[in-house]
mmCIF file of C-alpha atoms in Angstrom:
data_model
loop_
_atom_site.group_PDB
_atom_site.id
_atom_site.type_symbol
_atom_site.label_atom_id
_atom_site.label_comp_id
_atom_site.label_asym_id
_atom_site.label_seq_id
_atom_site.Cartn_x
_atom_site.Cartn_y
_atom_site.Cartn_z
ATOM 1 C CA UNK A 1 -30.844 125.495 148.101
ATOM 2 C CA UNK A 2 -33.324 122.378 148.136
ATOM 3 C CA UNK A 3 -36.446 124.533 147.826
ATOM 4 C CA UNK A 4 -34.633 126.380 144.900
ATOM 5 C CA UNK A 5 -34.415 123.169 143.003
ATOM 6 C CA UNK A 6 -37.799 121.655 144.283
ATOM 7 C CA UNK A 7 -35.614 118.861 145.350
ATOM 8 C CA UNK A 8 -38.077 118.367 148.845
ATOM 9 C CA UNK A 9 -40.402 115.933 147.135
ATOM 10 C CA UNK A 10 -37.631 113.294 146.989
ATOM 11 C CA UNK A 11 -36.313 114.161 150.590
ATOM 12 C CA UNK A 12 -39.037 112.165 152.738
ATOM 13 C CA UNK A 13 -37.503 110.188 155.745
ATOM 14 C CA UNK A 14 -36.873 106.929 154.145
ATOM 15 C CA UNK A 15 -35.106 108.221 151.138
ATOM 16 C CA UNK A 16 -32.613 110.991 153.277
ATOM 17 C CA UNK A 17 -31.967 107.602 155.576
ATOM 18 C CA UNK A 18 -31.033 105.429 152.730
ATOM 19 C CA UNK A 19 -29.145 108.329 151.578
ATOM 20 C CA UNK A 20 -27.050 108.482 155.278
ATOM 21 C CA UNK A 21 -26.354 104.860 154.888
ATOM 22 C CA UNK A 22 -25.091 105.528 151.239
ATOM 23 C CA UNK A 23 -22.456 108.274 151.966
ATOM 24 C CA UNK A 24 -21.529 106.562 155.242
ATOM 25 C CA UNK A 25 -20.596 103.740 152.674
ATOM 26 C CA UNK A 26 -18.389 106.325 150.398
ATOM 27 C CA UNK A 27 -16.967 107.615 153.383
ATOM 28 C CA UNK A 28 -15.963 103.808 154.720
ATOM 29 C CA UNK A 29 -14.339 103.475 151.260
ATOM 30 C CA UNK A 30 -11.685 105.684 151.898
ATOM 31 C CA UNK A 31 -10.841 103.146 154.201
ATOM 32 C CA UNK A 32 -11.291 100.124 152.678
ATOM 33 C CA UNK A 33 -8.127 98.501 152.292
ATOM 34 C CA UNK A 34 -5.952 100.815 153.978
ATOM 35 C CA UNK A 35 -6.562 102.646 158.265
ATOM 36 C CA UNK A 36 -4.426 105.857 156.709
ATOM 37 C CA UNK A 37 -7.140 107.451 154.183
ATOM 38 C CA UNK A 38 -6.766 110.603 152.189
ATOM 39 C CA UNK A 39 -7.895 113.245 154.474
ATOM 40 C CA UNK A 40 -9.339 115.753 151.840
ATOM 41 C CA UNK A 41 -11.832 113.163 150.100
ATOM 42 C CA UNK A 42 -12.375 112.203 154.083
ATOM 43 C CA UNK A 43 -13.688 115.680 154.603
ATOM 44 C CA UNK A 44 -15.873 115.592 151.336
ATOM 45 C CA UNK A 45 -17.269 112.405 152.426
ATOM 46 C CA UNK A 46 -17.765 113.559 155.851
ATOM 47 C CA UNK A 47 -19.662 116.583 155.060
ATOM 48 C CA UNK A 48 -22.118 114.537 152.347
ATOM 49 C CA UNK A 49 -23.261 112.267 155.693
ATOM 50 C CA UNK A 50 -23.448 115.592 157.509
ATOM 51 C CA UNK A 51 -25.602 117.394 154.989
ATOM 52 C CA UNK A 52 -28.313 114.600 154.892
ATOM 53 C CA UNK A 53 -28.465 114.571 158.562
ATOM 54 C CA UNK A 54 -29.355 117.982 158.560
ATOM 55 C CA UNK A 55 -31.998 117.762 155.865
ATOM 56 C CA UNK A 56 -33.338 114.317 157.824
ATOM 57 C CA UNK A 57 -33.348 116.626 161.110
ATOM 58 C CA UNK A 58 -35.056 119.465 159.385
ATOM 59 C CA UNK A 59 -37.524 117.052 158.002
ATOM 60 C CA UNK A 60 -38.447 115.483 161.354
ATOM 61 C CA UNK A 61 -38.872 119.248 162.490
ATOM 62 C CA UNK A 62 -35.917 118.890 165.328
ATOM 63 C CA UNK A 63 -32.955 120.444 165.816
ATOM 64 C CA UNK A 64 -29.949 118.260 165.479
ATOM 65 C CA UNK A 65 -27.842 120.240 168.159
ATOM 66 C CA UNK A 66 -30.465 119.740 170.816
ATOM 67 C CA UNK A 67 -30.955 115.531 169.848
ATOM 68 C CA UNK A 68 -27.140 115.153 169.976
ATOM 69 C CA UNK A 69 -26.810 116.752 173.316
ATOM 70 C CA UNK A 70 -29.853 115.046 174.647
ATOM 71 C CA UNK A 71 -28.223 111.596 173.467
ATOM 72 C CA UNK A 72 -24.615 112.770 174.645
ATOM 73 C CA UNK A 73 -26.574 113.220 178.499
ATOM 74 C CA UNK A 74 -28.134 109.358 178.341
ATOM 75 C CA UNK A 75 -24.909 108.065 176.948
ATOM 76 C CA UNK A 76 -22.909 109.667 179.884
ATOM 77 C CA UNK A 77 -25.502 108.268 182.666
ATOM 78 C CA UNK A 78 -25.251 104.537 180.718
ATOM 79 C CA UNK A 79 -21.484 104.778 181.291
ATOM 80 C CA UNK A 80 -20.255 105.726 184.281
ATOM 81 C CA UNK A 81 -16.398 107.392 183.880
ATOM 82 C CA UNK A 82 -15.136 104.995 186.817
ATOM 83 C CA UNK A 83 -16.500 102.132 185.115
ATOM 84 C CA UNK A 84 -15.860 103.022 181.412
ATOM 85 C CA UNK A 85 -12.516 104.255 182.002
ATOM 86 C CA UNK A 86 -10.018 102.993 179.004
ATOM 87 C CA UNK A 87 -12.884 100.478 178.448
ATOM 88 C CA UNK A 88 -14.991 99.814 174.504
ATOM 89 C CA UNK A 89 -17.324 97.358 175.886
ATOM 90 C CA UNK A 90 -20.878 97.616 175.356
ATOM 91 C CA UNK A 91 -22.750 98.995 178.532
ATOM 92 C CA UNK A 92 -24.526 96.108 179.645
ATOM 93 C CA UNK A 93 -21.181 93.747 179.641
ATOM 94 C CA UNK A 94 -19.751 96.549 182.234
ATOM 95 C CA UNK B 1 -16.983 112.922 177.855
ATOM 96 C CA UNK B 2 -14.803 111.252 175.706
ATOM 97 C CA UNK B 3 -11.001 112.214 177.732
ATOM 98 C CA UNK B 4 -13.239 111.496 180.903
ATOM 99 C CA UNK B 5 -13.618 107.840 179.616
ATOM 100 C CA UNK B 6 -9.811 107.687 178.113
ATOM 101 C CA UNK B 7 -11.942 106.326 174.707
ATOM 102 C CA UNK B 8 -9.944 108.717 172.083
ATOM 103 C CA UNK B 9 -7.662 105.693 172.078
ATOM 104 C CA UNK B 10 -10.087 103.452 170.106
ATOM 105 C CA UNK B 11 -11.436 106.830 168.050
ATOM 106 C CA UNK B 12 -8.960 106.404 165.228
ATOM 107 C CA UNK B 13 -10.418 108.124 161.891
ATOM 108 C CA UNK B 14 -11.234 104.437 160.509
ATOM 109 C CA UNK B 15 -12.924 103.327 163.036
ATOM 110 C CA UNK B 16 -15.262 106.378 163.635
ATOM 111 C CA UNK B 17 -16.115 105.825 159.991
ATOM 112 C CA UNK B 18 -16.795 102.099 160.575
ATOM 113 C CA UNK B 19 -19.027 103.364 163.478
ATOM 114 C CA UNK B 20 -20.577 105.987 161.245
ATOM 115 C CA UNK B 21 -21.899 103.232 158.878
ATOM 116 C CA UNK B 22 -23.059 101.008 161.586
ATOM 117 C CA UNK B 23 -24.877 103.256 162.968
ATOM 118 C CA UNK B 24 -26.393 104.652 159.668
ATOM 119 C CA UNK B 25 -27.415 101.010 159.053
ATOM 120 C CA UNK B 26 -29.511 101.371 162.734
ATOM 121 C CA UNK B 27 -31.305 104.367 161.617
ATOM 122 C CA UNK B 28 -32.203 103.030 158.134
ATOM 123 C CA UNK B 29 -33.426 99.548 160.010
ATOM 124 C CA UNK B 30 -36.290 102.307 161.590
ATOM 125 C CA UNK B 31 -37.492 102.087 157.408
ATOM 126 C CA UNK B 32 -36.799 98.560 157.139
ATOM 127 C CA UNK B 33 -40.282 97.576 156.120
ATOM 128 C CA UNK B 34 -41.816 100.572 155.979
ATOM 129 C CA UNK B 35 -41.726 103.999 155.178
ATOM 130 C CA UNK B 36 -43.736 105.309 158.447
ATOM 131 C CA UNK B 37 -41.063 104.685 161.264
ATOM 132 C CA UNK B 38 -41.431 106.063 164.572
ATOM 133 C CA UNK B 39 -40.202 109.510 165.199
ATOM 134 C CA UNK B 40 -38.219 108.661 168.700
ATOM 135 C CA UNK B 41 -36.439 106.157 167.537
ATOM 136 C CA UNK B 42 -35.379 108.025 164.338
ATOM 137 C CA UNK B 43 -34.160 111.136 166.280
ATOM 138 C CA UNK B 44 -31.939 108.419 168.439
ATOM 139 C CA UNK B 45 -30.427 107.187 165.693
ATOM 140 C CA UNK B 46 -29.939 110.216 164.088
ATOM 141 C CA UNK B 47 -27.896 111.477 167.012
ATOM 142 C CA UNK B 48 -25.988 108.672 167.364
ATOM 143 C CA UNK B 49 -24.757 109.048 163.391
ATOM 144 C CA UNK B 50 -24.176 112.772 164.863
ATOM 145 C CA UNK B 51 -22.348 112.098 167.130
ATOM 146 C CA UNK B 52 -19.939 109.865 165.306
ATOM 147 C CA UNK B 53 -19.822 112.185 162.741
ATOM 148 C CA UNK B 54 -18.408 115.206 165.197
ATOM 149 C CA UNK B 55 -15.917 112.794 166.782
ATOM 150 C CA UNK B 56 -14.598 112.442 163.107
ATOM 151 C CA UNK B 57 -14.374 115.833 162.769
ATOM 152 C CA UNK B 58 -12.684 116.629 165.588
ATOM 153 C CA UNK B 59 -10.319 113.602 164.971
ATOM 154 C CA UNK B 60 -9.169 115.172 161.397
ATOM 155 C CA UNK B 61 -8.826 118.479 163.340
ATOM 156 C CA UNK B 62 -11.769 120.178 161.000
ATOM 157 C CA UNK B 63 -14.739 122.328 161.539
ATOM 158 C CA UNK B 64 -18.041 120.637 160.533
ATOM 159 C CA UNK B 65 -19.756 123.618 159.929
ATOM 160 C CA UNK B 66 -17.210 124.443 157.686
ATOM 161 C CA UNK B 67 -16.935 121.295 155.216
ATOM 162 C CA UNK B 68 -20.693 121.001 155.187
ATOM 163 C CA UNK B 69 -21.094 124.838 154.102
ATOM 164 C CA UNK B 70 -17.666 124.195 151.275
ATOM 165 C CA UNK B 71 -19.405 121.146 150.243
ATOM 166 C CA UNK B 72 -22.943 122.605 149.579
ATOM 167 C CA UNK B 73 -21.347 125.539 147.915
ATOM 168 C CA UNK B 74 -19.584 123.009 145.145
ATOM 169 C CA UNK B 75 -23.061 120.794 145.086
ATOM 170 C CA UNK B 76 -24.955 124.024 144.285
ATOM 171 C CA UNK B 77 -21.860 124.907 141.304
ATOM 172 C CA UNK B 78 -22.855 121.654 140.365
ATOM 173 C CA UNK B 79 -26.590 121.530 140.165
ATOM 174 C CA UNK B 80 -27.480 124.996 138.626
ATOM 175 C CA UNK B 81 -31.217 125.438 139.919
ATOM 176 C CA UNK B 82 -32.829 125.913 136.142
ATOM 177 C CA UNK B 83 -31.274 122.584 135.248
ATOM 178 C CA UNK B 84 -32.041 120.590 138.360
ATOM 179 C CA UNK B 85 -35.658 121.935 139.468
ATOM 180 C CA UNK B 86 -37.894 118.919 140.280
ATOM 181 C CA UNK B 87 -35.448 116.215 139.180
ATOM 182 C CA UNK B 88 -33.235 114.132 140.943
ATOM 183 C CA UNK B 89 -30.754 113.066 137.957
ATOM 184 C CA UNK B 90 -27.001 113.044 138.676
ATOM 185 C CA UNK B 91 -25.336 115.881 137.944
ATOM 186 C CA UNK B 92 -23.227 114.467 135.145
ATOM 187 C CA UNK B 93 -26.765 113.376 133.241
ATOM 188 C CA UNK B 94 -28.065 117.087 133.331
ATOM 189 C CA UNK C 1 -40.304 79.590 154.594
ATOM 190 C CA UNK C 2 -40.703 83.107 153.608
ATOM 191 C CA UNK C 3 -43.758 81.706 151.656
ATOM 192 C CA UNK C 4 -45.188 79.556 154.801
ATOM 193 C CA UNK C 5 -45.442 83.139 156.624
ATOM 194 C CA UNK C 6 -47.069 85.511 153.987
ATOM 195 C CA UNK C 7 -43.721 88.099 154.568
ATOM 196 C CA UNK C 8 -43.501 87.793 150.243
ATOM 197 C CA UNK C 9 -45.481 91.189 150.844
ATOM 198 C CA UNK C 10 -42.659 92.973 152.531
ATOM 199 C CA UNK C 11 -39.638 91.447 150.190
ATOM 200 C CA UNK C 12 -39.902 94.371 147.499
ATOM 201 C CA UNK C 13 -36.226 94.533 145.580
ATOM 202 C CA UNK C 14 -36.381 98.012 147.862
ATOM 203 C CA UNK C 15 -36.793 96.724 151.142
ATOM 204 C CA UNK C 16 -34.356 93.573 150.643
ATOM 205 C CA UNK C 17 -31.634 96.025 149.477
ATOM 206 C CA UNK C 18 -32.244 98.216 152.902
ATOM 207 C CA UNK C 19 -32.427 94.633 154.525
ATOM 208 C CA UNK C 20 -28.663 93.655 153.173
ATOM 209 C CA UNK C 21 -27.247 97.588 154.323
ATOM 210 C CA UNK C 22 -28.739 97.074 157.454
ATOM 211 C CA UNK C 23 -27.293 93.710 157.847
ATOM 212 C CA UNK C 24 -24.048 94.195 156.601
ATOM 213 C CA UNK C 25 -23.917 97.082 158.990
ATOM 214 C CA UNK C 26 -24.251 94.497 161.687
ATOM 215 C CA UNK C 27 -21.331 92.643 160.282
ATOM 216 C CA UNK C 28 -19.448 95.394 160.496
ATOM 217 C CA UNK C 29 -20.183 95.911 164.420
ATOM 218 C CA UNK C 30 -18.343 92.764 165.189
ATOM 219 C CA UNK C 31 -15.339 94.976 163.981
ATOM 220 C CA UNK C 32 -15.911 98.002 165.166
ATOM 221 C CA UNK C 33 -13.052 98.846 167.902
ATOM 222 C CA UNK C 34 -11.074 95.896 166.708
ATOM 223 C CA UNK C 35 -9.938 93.858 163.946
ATOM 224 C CA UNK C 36 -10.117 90.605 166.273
ATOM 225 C CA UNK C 37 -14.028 89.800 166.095
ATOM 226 C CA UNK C 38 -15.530 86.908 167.722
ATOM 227 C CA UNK C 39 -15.875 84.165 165.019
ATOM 228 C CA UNK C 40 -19.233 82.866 166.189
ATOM 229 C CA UNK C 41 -21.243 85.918 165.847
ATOM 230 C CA UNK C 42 -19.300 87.096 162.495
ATOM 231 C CA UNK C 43 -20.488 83.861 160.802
ATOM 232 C CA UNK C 44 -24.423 84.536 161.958
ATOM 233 C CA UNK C 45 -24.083 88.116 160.812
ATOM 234 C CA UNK C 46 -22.615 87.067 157.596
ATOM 235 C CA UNK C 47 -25.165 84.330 156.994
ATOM 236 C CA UNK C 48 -27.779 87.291 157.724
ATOM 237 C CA UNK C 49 -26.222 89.556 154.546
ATOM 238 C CA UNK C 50 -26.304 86.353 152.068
ATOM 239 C CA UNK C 51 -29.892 85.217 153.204
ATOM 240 C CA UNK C 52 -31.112 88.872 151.980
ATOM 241 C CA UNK C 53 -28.947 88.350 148.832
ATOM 242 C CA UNK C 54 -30.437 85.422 148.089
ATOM 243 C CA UNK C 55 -33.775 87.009 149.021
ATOM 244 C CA UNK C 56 -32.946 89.736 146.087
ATOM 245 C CA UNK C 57 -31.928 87.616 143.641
ATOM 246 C CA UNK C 58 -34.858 85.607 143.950
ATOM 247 C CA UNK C 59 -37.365 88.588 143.853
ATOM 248 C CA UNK C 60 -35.504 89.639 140.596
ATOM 249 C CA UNK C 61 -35.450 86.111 139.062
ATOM 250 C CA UNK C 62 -32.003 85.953 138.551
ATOM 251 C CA UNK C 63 -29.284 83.187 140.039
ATOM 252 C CA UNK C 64 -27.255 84.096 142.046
ATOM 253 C CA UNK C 65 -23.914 82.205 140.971
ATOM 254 C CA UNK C 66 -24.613 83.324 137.929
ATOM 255 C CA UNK C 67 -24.178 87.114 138.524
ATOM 256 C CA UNK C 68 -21.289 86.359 140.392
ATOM 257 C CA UNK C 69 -19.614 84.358 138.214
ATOM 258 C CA UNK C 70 -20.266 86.754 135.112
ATOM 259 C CA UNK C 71 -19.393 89.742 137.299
ATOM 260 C CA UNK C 72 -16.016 87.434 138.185
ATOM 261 C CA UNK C 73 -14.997 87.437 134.953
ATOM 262 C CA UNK C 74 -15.296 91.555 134.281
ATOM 263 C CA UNK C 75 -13.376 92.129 137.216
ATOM 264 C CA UNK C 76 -10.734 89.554 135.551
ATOM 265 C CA UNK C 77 -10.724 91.619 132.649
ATOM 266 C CA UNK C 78 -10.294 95.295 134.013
ATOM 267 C CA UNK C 79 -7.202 94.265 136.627
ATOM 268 C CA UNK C 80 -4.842 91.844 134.594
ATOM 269 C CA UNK C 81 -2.691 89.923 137.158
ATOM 270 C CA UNK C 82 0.501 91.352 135.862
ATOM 271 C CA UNK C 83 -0.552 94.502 136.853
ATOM 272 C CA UNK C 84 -2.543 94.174 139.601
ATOM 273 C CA UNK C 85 -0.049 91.848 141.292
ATOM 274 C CA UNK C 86 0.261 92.686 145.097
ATOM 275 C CA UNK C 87 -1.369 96.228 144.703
ATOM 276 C CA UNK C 88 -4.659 97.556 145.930
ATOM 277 C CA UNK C 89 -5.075 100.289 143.427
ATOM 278 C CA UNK C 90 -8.198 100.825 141.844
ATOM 279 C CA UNK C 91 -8.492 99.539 138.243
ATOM 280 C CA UNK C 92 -8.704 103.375 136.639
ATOM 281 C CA UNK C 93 -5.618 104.380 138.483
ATOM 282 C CA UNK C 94 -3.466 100.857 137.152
ATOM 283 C CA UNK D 1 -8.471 84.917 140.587
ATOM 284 C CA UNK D 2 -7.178 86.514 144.648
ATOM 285 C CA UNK D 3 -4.560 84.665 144.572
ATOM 286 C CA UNK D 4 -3.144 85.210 140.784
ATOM 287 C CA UNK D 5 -3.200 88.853 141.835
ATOM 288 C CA UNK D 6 -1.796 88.324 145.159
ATOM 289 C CA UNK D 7 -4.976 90.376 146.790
ATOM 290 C CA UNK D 8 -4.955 87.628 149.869
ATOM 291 C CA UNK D 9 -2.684 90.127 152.494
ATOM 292 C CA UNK D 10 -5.504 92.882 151.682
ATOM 293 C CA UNK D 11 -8.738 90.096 152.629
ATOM 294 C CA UNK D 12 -8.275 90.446 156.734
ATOM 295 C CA UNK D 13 -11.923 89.574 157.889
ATOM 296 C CA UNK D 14 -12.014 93.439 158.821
ATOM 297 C CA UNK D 15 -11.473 94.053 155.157
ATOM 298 C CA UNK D 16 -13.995 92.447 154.171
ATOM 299 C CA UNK D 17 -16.596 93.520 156.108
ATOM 300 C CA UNK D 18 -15.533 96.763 155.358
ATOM 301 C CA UNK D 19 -16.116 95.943 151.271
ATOM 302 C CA UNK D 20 -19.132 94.175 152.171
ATOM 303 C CA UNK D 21 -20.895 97.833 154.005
ATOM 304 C CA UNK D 22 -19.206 99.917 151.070
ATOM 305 C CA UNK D 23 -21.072 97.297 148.476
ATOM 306 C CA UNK D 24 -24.435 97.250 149.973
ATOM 307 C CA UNK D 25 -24.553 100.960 149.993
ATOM 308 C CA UNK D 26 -23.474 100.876 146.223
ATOM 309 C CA UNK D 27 -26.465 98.150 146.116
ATOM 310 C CA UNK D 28 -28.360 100.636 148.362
ATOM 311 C CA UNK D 29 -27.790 103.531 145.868
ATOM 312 C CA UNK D 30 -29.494 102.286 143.190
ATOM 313 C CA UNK D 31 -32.775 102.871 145.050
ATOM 314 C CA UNK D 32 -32.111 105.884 146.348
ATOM 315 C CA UNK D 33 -34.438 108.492 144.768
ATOM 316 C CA UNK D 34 -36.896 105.691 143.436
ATOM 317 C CA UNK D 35 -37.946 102.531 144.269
ATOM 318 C CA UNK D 36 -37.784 101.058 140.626
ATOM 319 C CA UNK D 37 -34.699 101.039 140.058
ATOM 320 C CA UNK D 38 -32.459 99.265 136.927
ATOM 321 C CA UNK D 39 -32.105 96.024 137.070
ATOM 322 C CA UNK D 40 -28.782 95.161 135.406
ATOM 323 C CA UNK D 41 -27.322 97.478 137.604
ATOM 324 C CA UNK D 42 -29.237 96.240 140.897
ATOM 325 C CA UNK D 43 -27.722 92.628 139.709
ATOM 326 C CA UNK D 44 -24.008 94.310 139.111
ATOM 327 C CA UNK D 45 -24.097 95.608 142.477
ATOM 328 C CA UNK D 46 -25.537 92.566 144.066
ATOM 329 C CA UNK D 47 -22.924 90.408 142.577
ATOM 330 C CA UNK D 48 -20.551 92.679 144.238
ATOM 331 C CA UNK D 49 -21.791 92.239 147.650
ATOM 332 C CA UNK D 50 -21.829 88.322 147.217
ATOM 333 C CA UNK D 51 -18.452 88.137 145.957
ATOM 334 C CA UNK D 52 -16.995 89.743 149.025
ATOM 335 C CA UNK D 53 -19.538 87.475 151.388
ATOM 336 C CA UNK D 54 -17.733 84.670 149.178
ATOM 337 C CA UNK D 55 -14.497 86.093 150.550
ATOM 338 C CA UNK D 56 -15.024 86.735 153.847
ATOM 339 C CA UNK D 57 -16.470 83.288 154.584
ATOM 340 C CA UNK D 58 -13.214 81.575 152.481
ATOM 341 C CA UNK D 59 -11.007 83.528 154.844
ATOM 342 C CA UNK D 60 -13.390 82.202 157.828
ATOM 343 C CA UNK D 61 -13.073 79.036 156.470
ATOM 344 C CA UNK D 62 -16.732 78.264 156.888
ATOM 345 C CA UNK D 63 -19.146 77.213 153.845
ATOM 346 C CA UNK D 64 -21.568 80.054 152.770
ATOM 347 C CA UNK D 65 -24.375 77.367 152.098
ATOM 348 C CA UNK D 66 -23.913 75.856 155.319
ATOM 349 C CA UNK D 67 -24.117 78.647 157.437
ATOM 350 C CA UNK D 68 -27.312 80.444 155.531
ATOM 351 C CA UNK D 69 -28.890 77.280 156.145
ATOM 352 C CA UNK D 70 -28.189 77.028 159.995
ATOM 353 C CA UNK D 71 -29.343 80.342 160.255
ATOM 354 C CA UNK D 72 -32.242 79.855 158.081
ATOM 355 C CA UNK D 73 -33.163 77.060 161.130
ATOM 356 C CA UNK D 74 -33.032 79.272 163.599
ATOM 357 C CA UNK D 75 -35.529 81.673 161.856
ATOM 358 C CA UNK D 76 -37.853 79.615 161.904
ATOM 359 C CA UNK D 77 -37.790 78.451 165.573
ATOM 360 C CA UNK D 78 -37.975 82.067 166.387
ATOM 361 C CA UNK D 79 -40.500 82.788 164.411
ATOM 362 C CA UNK D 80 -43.412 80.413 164.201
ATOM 363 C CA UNK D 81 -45.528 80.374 160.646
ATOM 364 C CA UNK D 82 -49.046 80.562 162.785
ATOM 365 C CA UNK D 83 -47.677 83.482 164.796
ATOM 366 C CA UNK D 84 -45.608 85.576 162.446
ATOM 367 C CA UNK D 85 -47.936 85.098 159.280
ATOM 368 C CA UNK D 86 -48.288 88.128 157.535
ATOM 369 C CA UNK D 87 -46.667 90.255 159.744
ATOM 370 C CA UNK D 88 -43.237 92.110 159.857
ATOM 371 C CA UNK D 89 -43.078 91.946 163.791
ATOM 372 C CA UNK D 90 -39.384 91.788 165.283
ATOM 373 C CA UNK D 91 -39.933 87.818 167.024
ATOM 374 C CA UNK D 92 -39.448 89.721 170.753
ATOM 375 C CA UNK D 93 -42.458 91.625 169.692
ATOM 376 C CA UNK D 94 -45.013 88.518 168.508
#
């Protein structure tokens, strides 16, 4: 769909990151005043972080499957299930 | 990894969207001052907005695949590719 | 001080607005698994969002209470307290 | 004008810091595509993100000036004109 609309020119690294942080910002608004959001603009919200994830991954050339699993492995060795049990502090105050 | 660690207790919906933009605010601080960042460090990043973002999902009971494929299919209603090619105007200035 | 060190370079209106995201995304990690944050390091990270504000304003020539205070008065104007009394509605749905 | 309208139970620190992400990723928006952006609007949205900093620190009960200024001291002991002229070096890195 992006090569359709020659839209890759705009998509460089920087921009799709500053565009993350943007709909990360929209999705935080549907909690801004109030923990119980409306869960269908949630999911619109949601999926707009998603899709420039995936356009930031295909940009870098890796596959976004494969960096969250590799991530999901170093966070599991940082902390340790006895340790981290019921726990949310940071790894190096455990 | 999650139920190992007894964390789904602090993985409400709001704050997995605070943690969403926090972590969105790490990968844009890899373009801080410039637009060259370093590859690594953006993939990290990347996968830790990932992995945020699937927790979410999960949380709201949803498929990501799903909302992102819905979502693109509206953006592409949207954005007609004669209207849009090369230009990154807002759909409602077409 | 931003002078004494040459860093005038880096403080485009682009990178300052990345620098306040990034920031406030900081801010927002003293709350992220709980509405109790530690008072000390809220306060640094807040005085980290207003230095880049002030940053901004000055790269765009404009003062800064005087955007606030003009952008005071609008809000005044779109939620009337009679209405707005008690409620967090947004001003479109009043 | 908060407390006309009553808006005080909805300005919890958390709240804030929430409004404060959500603002600088409006701020954040108008750079998006392009890093010329409008200026009245860059100066709408920056009022936006000061006027919640304004909030949070009321509810801290700390002054704004005060703490930009401590901060702005600490800067500079960390990073020394001689040693961080011209460069955009994180101070663990000089």
């Amino acid at each position: 769909m992006r090569d359709e609309r020659d839209w890759g020119q705009f998509h460089t690294a920087e921009n799709l990151a500053k565009s993350i942080a943007i709909e990360a910002g929209e999705l935080l608004e549907c909690f801004q005043w109030d923990p119980d959001a409306d869960d269908a603009r949630v999911k619109e919200e949601l999926a707009d972080v998603v899709t420039y994830c995936i356009l930031l991954a295909d940009r870098l050339g890796v596959d976004l499957d494969a960096i969250v699993t590799a991530k999901l492995e170093s966070t599991r060795a940082k902390y340790p299930a006895e340790k981290a049990k019921g726990r949310s502090t940071k790894y190096d105050a455990l």
